[in-house]
mmCIF file of C-alpha atoms in Angstrom:
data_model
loop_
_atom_site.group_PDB
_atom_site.id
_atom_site.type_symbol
_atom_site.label_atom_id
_atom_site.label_comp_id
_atom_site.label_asym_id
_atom_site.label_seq_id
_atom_site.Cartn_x
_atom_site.Cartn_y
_atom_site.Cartn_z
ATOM 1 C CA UNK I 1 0.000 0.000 0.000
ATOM 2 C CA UNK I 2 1.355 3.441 -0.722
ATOM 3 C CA UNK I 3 2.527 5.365 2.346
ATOM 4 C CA UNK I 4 4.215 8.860 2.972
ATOM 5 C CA UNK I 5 6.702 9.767 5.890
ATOM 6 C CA UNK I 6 7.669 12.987 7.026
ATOM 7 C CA UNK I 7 10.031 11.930 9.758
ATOM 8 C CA UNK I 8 9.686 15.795 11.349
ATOM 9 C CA UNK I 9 7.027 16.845 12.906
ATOM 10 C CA UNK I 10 8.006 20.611 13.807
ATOM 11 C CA UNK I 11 11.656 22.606 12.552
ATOM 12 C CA UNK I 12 12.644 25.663 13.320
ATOM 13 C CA UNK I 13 14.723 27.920 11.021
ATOM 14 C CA UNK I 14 16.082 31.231 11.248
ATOM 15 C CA UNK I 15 14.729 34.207 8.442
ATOM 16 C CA UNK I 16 17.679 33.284 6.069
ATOM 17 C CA UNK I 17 19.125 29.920 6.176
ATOM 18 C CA UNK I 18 18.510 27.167 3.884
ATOM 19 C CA UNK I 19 15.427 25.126 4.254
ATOM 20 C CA UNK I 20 15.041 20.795 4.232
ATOM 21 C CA UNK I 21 11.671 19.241 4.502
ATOM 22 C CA UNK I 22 12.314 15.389 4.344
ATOM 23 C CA UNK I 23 9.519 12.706 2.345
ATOM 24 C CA UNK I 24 10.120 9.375 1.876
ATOM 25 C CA UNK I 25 7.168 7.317 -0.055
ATOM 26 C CA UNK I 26 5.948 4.041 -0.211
ATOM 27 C CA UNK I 27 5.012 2.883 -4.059
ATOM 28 C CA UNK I 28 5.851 0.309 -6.141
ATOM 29 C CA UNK I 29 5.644 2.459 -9.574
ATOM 30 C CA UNK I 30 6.389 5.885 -10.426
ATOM 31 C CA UNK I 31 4.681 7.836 -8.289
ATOM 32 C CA UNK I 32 3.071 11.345 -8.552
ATOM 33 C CA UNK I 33 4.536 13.558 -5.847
ATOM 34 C CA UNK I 34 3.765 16.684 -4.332
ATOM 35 C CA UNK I 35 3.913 19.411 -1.953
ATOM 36 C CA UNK I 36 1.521 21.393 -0.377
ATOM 37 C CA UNK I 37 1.958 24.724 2.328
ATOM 38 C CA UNK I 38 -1.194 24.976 4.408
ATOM 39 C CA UNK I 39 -1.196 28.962 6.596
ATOM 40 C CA UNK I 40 -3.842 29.132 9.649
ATOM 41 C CA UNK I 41 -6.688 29.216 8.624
ATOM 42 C CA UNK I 42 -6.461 28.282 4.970
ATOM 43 C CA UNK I 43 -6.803 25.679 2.434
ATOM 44 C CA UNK I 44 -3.628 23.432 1.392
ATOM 45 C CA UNK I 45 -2.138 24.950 -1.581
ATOM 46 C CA UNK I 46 -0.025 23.164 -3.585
ATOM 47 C CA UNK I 47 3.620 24.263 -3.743
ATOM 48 C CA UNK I 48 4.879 22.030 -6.477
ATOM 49 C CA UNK I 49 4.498 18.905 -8.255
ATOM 50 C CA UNK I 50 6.460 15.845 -10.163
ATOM 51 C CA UNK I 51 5.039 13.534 -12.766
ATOM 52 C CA UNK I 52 8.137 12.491 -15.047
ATOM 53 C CA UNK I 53 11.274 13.733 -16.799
ATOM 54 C CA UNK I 54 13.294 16.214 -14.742
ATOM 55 C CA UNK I 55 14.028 14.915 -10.681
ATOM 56 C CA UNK I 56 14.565 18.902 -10.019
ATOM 57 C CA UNK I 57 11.029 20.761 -10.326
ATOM 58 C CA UNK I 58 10.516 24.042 -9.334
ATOM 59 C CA UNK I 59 7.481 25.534 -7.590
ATOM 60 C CA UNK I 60 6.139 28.683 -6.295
ATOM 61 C CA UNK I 61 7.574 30.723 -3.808
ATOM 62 C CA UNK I 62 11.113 30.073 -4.563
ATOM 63 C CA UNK I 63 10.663 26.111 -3.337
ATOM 64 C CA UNK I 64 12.135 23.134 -5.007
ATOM 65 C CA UNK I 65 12.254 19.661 -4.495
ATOM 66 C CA UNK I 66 14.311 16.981 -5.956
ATOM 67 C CA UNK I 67 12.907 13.442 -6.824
ATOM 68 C CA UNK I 68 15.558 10.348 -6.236
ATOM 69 C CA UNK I 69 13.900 6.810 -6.922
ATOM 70 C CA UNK I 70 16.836 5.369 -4.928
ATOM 71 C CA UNK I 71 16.236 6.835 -2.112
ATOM 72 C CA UNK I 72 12.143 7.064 -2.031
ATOM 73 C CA UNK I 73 12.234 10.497 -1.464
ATOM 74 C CA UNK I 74 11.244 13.976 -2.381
ATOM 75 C CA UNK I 75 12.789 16.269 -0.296
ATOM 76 C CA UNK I 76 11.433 20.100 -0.655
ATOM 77 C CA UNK I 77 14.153 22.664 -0.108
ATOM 78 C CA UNK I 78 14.187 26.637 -0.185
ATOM 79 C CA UNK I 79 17.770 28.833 -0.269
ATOM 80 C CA UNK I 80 16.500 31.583 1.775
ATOM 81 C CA UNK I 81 13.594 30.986 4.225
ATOM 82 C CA UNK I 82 11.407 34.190 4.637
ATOM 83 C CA UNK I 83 9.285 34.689 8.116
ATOM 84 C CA UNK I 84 6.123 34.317 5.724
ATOM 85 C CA UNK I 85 7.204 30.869 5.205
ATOM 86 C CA UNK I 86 5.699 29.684 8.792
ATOM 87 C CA UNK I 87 3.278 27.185 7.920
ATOM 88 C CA UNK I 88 2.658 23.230 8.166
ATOM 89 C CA UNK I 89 3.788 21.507 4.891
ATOM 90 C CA UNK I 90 2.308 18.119 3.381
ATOM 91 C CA UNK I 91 3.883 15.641 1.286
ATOM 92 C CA UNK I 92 1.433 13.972 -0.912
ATOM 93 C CA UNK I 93 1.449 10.791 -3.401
ATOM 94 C CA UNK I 94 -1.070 9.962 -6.125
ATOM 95 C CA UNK I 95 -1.127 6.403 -8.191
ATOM 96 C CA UNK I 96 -1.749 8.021 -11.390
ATOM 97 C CA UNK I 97 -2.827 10.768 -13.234
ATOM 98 C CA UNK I 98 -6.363 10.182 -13.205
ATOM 99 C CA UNK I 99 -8.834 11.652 -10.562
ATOM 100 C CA UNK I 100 -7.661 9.024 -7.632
ATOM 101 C CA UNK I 101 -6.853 9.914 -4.271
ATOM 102 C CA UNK I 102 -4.160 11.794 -2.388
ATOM 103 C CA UNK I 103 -2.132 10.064 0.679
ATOM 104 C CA UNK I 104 -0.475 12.799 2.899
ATOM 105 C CA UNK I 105 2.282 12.492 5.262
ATOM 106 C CA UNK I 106 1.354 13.997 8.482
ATOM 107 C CA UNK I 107 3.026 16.708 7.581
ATOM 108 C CA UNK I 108 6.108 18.967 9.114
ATOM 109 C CA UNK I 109 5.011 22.430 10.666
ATOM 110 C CA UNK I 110 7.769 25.277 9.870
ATOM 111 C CA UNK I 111 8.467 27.788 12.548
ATOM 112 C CA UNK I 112 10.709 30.652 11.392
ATOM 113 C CA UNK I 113 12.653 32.519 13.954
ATOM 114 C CA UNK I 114 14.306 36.336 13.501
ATOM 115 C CA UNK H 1 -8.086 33.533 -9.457
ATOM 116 C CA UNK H 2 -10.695 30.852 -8.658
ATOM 117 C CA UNK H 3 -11.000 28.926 -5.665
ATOM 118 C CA UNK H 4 -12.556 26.079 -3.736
ATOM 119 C CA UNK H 5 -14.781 27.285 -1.084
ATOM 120 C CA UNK H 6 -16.481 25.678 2.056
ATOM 121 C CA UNK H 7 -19.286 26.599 4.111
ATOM 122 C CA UNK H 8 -19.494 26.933 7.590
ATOM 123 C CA UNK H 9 -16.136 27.692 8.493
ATOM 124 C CA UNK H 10 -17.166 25.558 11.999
ATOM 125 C CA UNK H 11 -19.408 23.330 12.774
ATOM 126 C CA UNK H 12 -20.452 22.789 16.006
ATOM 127 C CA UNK H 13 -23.006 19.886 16.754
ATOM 128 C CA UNK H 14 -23.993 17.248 19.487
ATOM 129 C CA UNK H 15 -23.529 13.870 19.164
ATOM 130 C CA UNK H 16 -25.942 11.733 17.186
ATOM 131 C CA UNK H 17 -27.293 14.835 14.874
ATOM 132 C CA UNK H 18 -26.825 14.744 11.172
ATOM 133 C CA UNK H 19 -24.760 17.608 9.804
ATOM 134 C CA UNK H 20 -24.026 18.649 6.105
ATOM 135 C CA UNK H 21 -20.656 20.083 4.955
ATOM 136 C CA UNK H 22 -20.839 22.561 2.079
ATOM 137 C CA UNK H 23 -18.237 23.011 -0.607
ATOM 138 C CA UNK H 24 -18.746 25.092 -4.013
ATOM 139 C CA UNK H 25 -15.884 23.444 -6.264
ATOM 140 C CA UNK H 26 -13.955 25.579 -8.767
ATOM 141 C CA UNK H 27 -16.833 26.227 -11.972
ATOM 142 C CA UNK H 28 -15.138 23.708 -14.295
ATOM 143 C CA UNK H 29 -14.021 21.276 -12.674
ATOM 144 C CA UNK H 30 -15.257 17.669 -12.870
ATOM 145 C CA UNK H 31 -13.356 15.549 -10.309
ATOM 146 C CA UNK H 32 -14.689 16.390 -6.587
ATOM 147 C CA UNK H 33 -13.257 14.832 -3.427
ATOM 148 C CA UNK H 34 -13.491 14.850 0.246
ATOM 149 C CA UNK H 35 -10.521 14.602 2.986
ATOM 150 C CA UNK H 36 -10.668 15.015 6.355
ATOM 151 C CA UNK H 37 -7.760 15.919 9.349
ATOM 152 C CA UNK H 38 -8.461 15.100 12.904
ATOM 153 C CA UNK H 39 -6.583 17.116 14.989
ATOM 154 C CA UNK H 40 -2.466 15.996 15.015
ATOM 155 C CA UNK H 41 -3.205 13.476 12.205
ATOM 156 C CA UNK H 42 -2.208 13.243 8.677
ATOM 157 C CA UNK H 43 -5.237 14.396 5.944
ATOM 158 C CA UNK H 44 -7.025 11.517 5.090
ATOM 159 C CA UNK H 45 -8.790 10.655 1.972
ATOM 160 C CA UNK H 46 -12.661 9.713 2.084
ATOM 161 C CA UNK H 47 -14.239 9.899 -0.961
ATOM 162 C CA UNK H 48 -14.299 11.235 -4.742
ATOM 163 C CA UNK H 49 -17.083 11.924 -6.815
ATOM 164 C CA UNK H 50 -17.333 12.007 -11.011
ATOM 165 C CA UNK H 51 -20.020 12.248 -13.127
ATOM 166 C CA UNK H 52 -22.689 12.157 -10.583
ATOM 167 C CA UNK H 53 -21.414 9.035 -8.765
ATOM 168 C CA UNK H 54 -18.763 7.695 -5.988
ATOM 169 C CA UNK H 55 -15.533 6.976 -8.078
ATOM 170 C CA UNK H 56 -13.761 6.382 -4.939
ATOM 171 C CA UNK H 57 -13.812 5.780 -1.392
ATOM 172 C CA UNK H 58 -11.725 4.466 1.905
ATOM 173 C CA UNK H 59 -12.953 2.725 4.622
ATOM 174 C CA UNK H 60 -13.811 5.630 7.046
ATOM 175 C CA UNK H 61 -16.474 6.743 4.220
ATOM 176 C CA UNK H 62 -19.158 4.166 5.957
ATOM 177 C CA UNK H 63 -22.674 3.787 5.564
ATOM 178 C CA UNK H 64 -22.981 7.337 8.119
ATOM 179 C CA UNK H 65 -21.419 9.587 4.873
ATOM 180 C CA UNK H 66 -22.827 10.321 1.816
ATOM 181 C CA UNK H 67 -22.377 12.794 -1.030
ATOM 182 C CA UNK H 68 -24.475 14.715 -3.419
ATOM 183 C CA UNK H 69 -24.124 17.100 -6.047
ATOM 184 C CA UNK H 70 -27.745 18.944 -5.306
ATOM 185 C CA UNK H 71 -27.048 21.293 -8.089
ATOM 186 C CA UNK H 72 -24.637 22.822 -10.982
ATOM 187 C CA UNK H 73 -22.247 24.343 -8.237
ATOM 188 C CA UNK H 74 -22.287 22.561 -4.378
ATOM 189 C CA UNK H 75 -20.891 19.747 -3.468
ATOM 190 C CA UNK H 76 -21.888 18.212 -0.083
ATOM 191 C CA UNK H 77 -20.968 15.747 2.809
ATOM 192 C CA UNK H 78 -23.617 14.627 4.615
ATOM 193 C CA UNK H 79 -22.505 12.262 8.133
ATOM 194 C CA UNK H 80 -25.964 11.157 9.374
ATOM 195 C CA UNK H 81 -25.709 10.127 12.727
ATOM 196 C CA UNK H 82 -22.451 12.011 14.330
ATOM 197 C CA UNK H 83 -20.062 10.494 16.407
ATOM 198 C CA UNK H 84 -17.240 12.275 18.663
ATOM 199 C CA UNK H 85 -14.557 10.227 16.624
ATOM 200 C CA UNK H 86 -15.915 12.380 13.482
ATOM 201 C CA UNK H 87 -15.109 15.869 15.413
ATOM 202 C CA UNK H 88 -11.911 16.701 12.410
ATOM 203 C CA UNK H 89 -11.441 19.434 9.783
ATOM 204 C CA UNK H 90 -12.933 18.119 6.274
ATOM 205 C CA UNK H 91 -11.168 19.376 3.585
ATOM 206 C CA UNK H 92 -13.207 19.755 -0.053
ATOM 207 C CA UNK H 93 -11.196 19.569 -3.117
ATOM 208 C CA UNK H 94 -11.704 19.684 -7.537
ATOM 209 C CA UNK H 95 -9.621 18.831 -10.340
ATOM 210 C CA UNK H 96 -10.102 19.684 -13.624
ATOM 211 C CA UNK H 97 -9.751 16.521 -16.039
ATOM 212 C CA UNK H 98 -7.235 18.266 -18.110
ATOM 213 C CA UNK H 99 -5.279 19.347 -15.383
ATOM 214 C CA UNK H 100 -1.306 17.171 -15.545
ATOM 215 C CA UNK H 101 -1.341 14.412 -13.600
ATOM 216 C CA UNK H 102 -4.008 14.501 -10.761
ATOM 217 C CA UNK H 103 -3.200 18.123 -9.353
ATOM 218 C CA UNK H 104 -6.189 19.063 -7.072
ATOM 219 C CA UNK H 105 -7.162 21.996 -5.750
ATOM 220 C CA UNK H 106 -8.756 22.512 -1.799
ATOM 221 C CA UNK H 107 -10.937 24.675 0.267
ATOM 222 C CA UNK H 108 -10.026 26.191 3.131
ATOM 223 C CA UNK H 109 -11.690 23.451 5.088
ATOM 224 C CA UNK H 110 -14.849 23.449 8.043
ATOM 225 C CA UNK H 111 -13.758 22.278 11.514
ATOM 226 C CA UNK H 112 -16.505 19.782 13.016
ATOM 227 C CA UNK H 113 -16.750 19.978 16.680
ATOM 228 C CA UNK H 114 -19.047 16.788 17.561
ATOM 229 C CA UNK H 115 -19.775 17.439 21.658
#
């Protein structure tokens, strides 16, 4: 059965640094992977998403993540985190490209410090 | 830019009372789907609807849920009898079937508060 791990539950960063949040997925084919930012009080929005072809995508908000099969993961990364960053982040993983469902990881909140 | 939106915000209700949860899906899409988050627990899927029917749904989505498309726009969850266990944000989403590879789009979500 598919599965999604975000092994932290809360990091702290100062306004700045460099930014890691860590997925690791379960799934025996290619998945579809993505990450979504979710502020008090709103919906989840999705940050970025991979299907195929390059491992490096690019999303909004300056965020990245990198895709490595090897390593069942798809790690979302920023250069320079901003305060307006704070907010809990989900990992998600779809079978296929058709209308199925979504399985989060229980996501990692972000705390940024000044 | 358009947007999923859900109606009430909160929901506050006693046990054993039938609520309905109220989501107006982006205007062209054609993929609908419910999730729902209890409090310090991943998002968890529980049902999607296409073309007028269930497509899709997990275990929690018993015989106490249903869904309905009432009209050209809403999209509701109804839980019939509620239980405390069913006190969780519910999180409506759409999808547009051209849209790459399964990319859905959610509401801002209702908190139900089952006392």
């Amino acid at each position: 059965a598919q599965s999604v791990t975000q092994p932290d539950i809360h990091i702290t960063v100062s306004e700045g640094a460099s930014l890691e949040l860590r997925c690791n997925y379960s799934y025996g084919a290619t998945p579809y992977l993505f990450w979504y930012v979710q502020s008090p009080g709103q919906g989840l929005q999705l940050l970025l998403k991979y299907f195929s072809g390059d491992t490096l995508v690019q999303g909004i908000k300056g965020f990245e993540a990198e895709f490595k099969r090897s390593q069942s993961s798809f790690n979302l990364r920023k250069p320079s985190v901003h305060w307006s960053d704070a907010a809990e982040y989900f990992c998600a993983v779809g079978r296929d490209r058709a209308g199925t469902a979504l399985i989060f990881g229980k996501g990692t909140t972000l705390s940024v410090s000044s | 830019e358009p947007e999923v939106t859900q109606t009430p915000s909160h929901q506050v209700t006693q046990m054993g009372q039938e609520v309905i949860l109220r989501c107006v899906p982006i205007s062209n899409h054609l993929y609908f789907y419910w999730y729902r988050q209890i409090l310090g627990q991943k998002v968890e899927f529980l049902v999607s609807f296409y073309n007028n029917e269930i497509s899709e749904k997990s275990e929690i989505f018993d015989d106490q849920f249903s869904v309905e498309r009432p009209d050209g726009s809403n999209f509701t969850l109804k839980i019939r009898s509620t239980k405390l266990e069913d006190s969780a944000m519910y999180f409506c989403a759409s999808r547009d079937r051209s849209s790459g590879g399964n990319e859905q789009f959610f509401g801002p979500g209702t908190r139900l508060t089952v006392l």
